[in-house]
Amino acid sequence: MACFINAEFFVTHFVYFPALQFLTTMGVFGGSNAVWKVSTLRAYEFRADVQTEDVELSTRVLLGRVRIRFCPEARSGELPPTGLGALFKQRLRWAIGWDQASIQHFSGIFSSKLSCCKKLGMIYLLPMRWLLILTAIFNA
């Protein structure tokens, strides 16, 4: 299981996020590989009432027009859960957290003063997930 999780981590953080940044000029903070300015963290702060505080903070910061950039020099990894049950619980929490961020910030994406590319990137990351999942289910 650890090999699959390491492969997923690598693809997400070293293929997907850099490609998204290249296409939209918008970086994403998804739990690791982040270096934050203290002033930004103090201004926005992590929320304790959401399932994935990293995704929610990243969304708020981006909507606040703060620049996030992928930093490949920051090295991190992911420890695998102890078993399939723990993996399921972890991924369920992540799915709920992404949904929370999508629902809470849906209207903010459209009303923000972000560039068109960044808005499209935010739409792809958050509400578009639902369409992609439905498409995958119906086409399977």
mmCIF file of C-alpha atoms in Angstrom:
data_model
loop_
_atom_site.group_PDB
_atom_site.id
_atom_site.type_symbol
_atom_site.label_atom_id
_atom_site.label_comp_id
_atom_site.label_asym_id
_atom_site.label_seq_id
_atom_site.Cartn_x
_atom_site.Cartn_y
_atom_site.Cartn_z
ATOM 1 C CA MET A 1 0.000 0.000 0.000
ATOM 2 C CA ALA A 2 2.873 2.379 0.778
ATOM 3 C CA CYS A 3 4.139 2.191 -2.820
ATOM 4 C CA PHE A 4 0.748 3.204 -4.196
ATOM 5 C CA ILE A 5 0.442 6.107 -1.763
ATOM 6 C CA ASN A 6 3.960 7.303 -2.581
ATOM 7 C CA ALA A 7 3.171 7.120 -6.306
ATOM 8 C CA GLU A 8 -0.069 9.047 -5.797
ATOM 9 C CA PHE A 9 1.770 11.666 -3.722
ATOM 10 C CA PHE A 10 4.431 12.064 -6.391
ATOM 11 C CA VAL A 11 1.911 12.446 -9.222
ATOM 12 C CA THR A 12 -0.222 14.904 -7.245
ATOM 13 C CA HIS A 13 2.604 17.101 -5.980
ATOM 14 C CA PHE A 14 5.136 16.861 -8.798
ATOM 15 C CA VAL A 15 2.936 16.481 -11.889
ATOM 16 C CA TYR A 16 -0.617 17.672 -11.202
ATOM 17 C CA PHE A 17 0.035 20.742 -8.999
ATOM 18 C CA PRO A 18 2.918 22.070 -11.148
ATOM 19 C CA ALA A 19 0.825 21.556 -14.313
ATOM 20 C CA LEU A 20 -2.097 23.417 -12.738
ATOM 21 C CA GLN A 21 0.240 26.234 -11.721
ATOM 22 C CA PHE A 22 1.671 26.420 -15.241
ATOM 23 C CA LEU A 23 -1.790 26.551 -16.855
ATOM 24 C CA THR A 24 -3.508 28.901 -14.397
ATOM 25 C CA THR A 25 -0.597 30.781 -12.744
ATOM 26 C CA MET A 26 -2.132 29.582 -9.472
ATOM 27 C CA GLY A 27 -0.357 27.368 -6.979
ATOM 28 C CA VAL A 28 -2.189 25.055 -4.600
ATOM 29 C CA PHE A 29 -1.470 24.172 -0.991
ATOM 30 C CA GLY A 30 -2.704 20.673 -0.331
ATOM 31 C CA GLY A 31 -1.133 19.655 2.941
ATOM 32 C CA SER A 32 2.578 19.640 2.258
ATOM 33 C CA ASN A 33 5.368 21.273 0.290
ATOM 34 C CA ALA A 34 4.472 24.707 1.623
ATOM 35 C CA VAL A 35 6.479 27.602 2.929
ATOM 36 C CA TRP A 36 4.226 30.307 4.363
ATOM 37 C CA LYS A 37 4.850 33.919 5.259
ATOM 38 C CA VAL A 38 4.059 34.348 8.932
ATOM 39 C CA SER A 39 2.039 37.484 8.161
ATOM 40 C CA THR A 40 -0.214 35.524 5.778
ATOM 41 C CA LEU A 41 -0.835 32.758 8.321
ATOM 42 C CA ARG A 42 -1.628 35.326 10.990
ATOM 43 C CA ALA A 43 -4.007 37.159 8.666
ATOM 44 C CA TYR A 44 -5.915 34.062 7.526
ATOM 45 C CA GLU A 45 -5.324 31.361 10.176
ATOM 46 C CA PHE A 46 -6.288 27.702 9.900
ATOM 47 C CA ARG A 47 -9.903 26.887 10.761
ATOM 48 C CA ALA A 48 -10.598 24.058 13.209
ATOM 49 C CA ASP A 49 -14.210 23.532 12.089
ATOM 50 C CA VAL A 50 -13.434 21.988 8.681
ATOM 51 C CA GLN A 51 -12.210 18.510 7.726
ATOM 52 C CA THR A 52 -9.320 19.633 5.498
ATOM 53 C CA GLU A 53 -8.017 22.870 6.922
ATOM 54 C CA ASP A 54 -5.203 22.966 4.353
ATOM 55 C CA VAL A 55 -7.566 22.992 1.363
ATOM 56 C CA GLU A 56 -9.924 25.485 3.015
ATOM 57 C CA LEU A 57 -7.063 27.836 3.922
ATOM 58 C CA SER A 58 -5.608 27.567 0.431
ATOM 59 C CA THR A 59 -8.994 28.463 -1.054
ATOM 60 C CA ARG A 60 -9.485 31.492 1.201
ATOM 61 C CA VAL A 61 -5.960 32.723 0.573
ATOM 62 C CA LEU A 62 -6.351 32.386 -3.201
ATOM 63 C CA LEU A 63 -9.713 34.173 -3.128
ATOM 64 C CA GLY A 64 -7.976 36.898 -1.104
ATOM 65 C CA ARG A 65 -5.605 37.287 -4.062
ATOM 66 C CA VAL A 66 -2.565 36.101 -2.147
ATOM 67 C CA ARG A 67 -0.103 34.321 -4.407
ATOM 68 C CA ILE A 68 0.628 30.645 -3.825
ATOM 69 C CA ARG A 69 3.470 29.035 -5.710
ATOM 70 C CA PHE A 70 4.512 25.385 -5.896
ATOM 71 C CA CYS A 71 7.903 24.842 -4.286
ATOM 72 C CA PRO A 72 9.528 21.627 -5.560
ATOM 73 C CA GLU A 73 12.533 22.225 -3.313
ATOM 74 C CA ALA A 74 10.342 21.668 -0.242
ATOM 75 C CA ARG A 75 10.545 17.945 0.403
ATOM 76 C CA SER A 76 7.888 16.037 2.227
ATOM 77 C CA GLY A 77 6.183 12.703 2.069
ATOM 78 C CA GLU A 78 3.149 10.900 3.280
ATOM 79 C CA LEU A 79 3.001 8.092 5.783
ATOM 80 C CA PRO A 80 0.599 5.336 4.762
ATOM 81 C CA PRO A 81 -2.362 4.576 7.019
ATOM 82 C CA THR A 82 -2.035 1.385 9.051
ATOM 83 C CA GLY A 83 -4.590 -0.574 7.015
ATOM 84 C CA LEU A 84 -7.415 -0.411 4.509
ATOM 85 C CA GLY A 85 -9.919 0.749 7.131
ATOM 86 C CA ALA A 86 -7.690 3.652 8.133
ATOM 87 C CA LEU A 87 -7.076 4.482 4.459
ATOM 88 C CA PHE A 88 -10.834 4.560 3.836
ATOM 89 C CA LYS A 89 -11.404 6.867 6.830
ATOM 90 C CA GLN A 90 -8.583 9.179 5.727
ATOM 91 C CA ARG A 91 -9.856 9.432 2.153
ATOM 92 C CA LEU A 92 -13.442 9.916 3.337
ATOM 93 C CA ARG A 93 -12.316 12.800 5.555
ATOM 94 C CA TRP A 94 -10.451 14.307 2.608
ATOM 95 C CA ALA A 95 -13.495 13.969 0.322
ATOM 96 C CA ILE A 96 -15.724 15.621 2.942
ATOM 97 C CA GLY A 97 -13.168 18.403 3.402
ATOM 98 C CA TRP A 98 -12.922 19.113 -0.327
ATOM 99 C CA ASP A 99 -16.729 19.190 -0.457
ATOM 100 C CA GLN A 100 -16.854 21.611 2.485
ATOM 101 C CA ALA A 101 -14.410 23.966 0.776
ATOM 102 C CA SER A 102 -16.349 23.680 -2.489
ATOM 103 C CA ILE A 103 -19.694 24.486 -0.881
ATOM 104 C CA GLN A 104 -18.397 27.245 1.412
ATOM 105 C CA HIS A 105 -16.481 29.082 -1.311
ATOM 106 C CA PHE A 106 -18.539 28.307 -4.430
ATOM 107 C CA SER A 107 -20.076 31.765 -4.792
ATOM 108 C CA GLY A 108 -16.828 33.449 -3.780
ATOM 109 C CA ILE A 109 -15.073 31.989 -6.802
ATOM 110 C CA PHE A 110 -17.453 33.689 -9.200
ATOM 111 C CA SER A 111 -17.654 37.004 -7.333
ATOM 112 C CA SER A 112 -13.889 37.274 -6.779
ATOM 113 C CA LYS A 113 -11.618 39.589 -8.696
ATOM 114 C CA LEU A 114 -9.359 36.721 -9.749
ATOM 115 C CA SER A 115 -8.207 36.442 -13.330
ATOM 116 C CA CYS A 116 -10.192 34.203 -15.654
ATOM 117 C CA CYS A 117 -7.427 31.552 -15.593
ATOM 118 C CA LYS A 118 -7.382 31.454 -11.789
ATOM 119 C CA LYS A 119 -11.173 31.266 -11.600
ATOM 120 C CA LEU A 120 -11.124 28.336 -14.023
ATOM 121 C CA GLY A 121 -8.434 26.672 -11.908
ATOM 122 C CA MET A 122 -10.527 27.140 -8.750
ATOM 123 C CA ILE A 123 -13.623 25.790 -10.504
ATOM 124 C CA TYR A 124 -11.640 22.781 -11.713
ATOM 125 C CA LEU A 125 -10.256 22.076 -8.236
ATOM 126 C CA LEU A 126 -13.459 22.504 -6.292
ATOM 127 C CA PRO A 127 -16.957 22.195 -7.862
ATOM 128 C CA MET A 128 -15.782 20.530 -11.088
ATOM 129 C CA ARG A 129 -14.742 17.510 -8.984
ATOM 130 C CA TRP A 130 -18.401 16.540 -8.702
ATOM 131 C CA LEU A 131 -18.907 16.614 -12.468
ATOM 132 C CA LEU A 132 -15.756 14.570 -13.042
ATOM 133 C CA ILE A 133 -16.869 11.964 -10.488
ATOM 134 C CA LEU A 134 -20.343 11.709 -12.029
ATOM 135 C CA THR A 135 -18.852 11.414 -15.510
ATOM 136 C CA ALA A 136 -16.559 8.623 -14.322
ATOM 137 C CA ILE A 137 -19.449 6.762 -12.680
ATOM 138 C CA PHE A 138 -21.755 6.989 -15.699
ATOM 139 C CA ASN A 139 -19.033 6.116 -18.191
ATOM 140 C CA ALA A 140 -17.675 3.148 -16.254
#
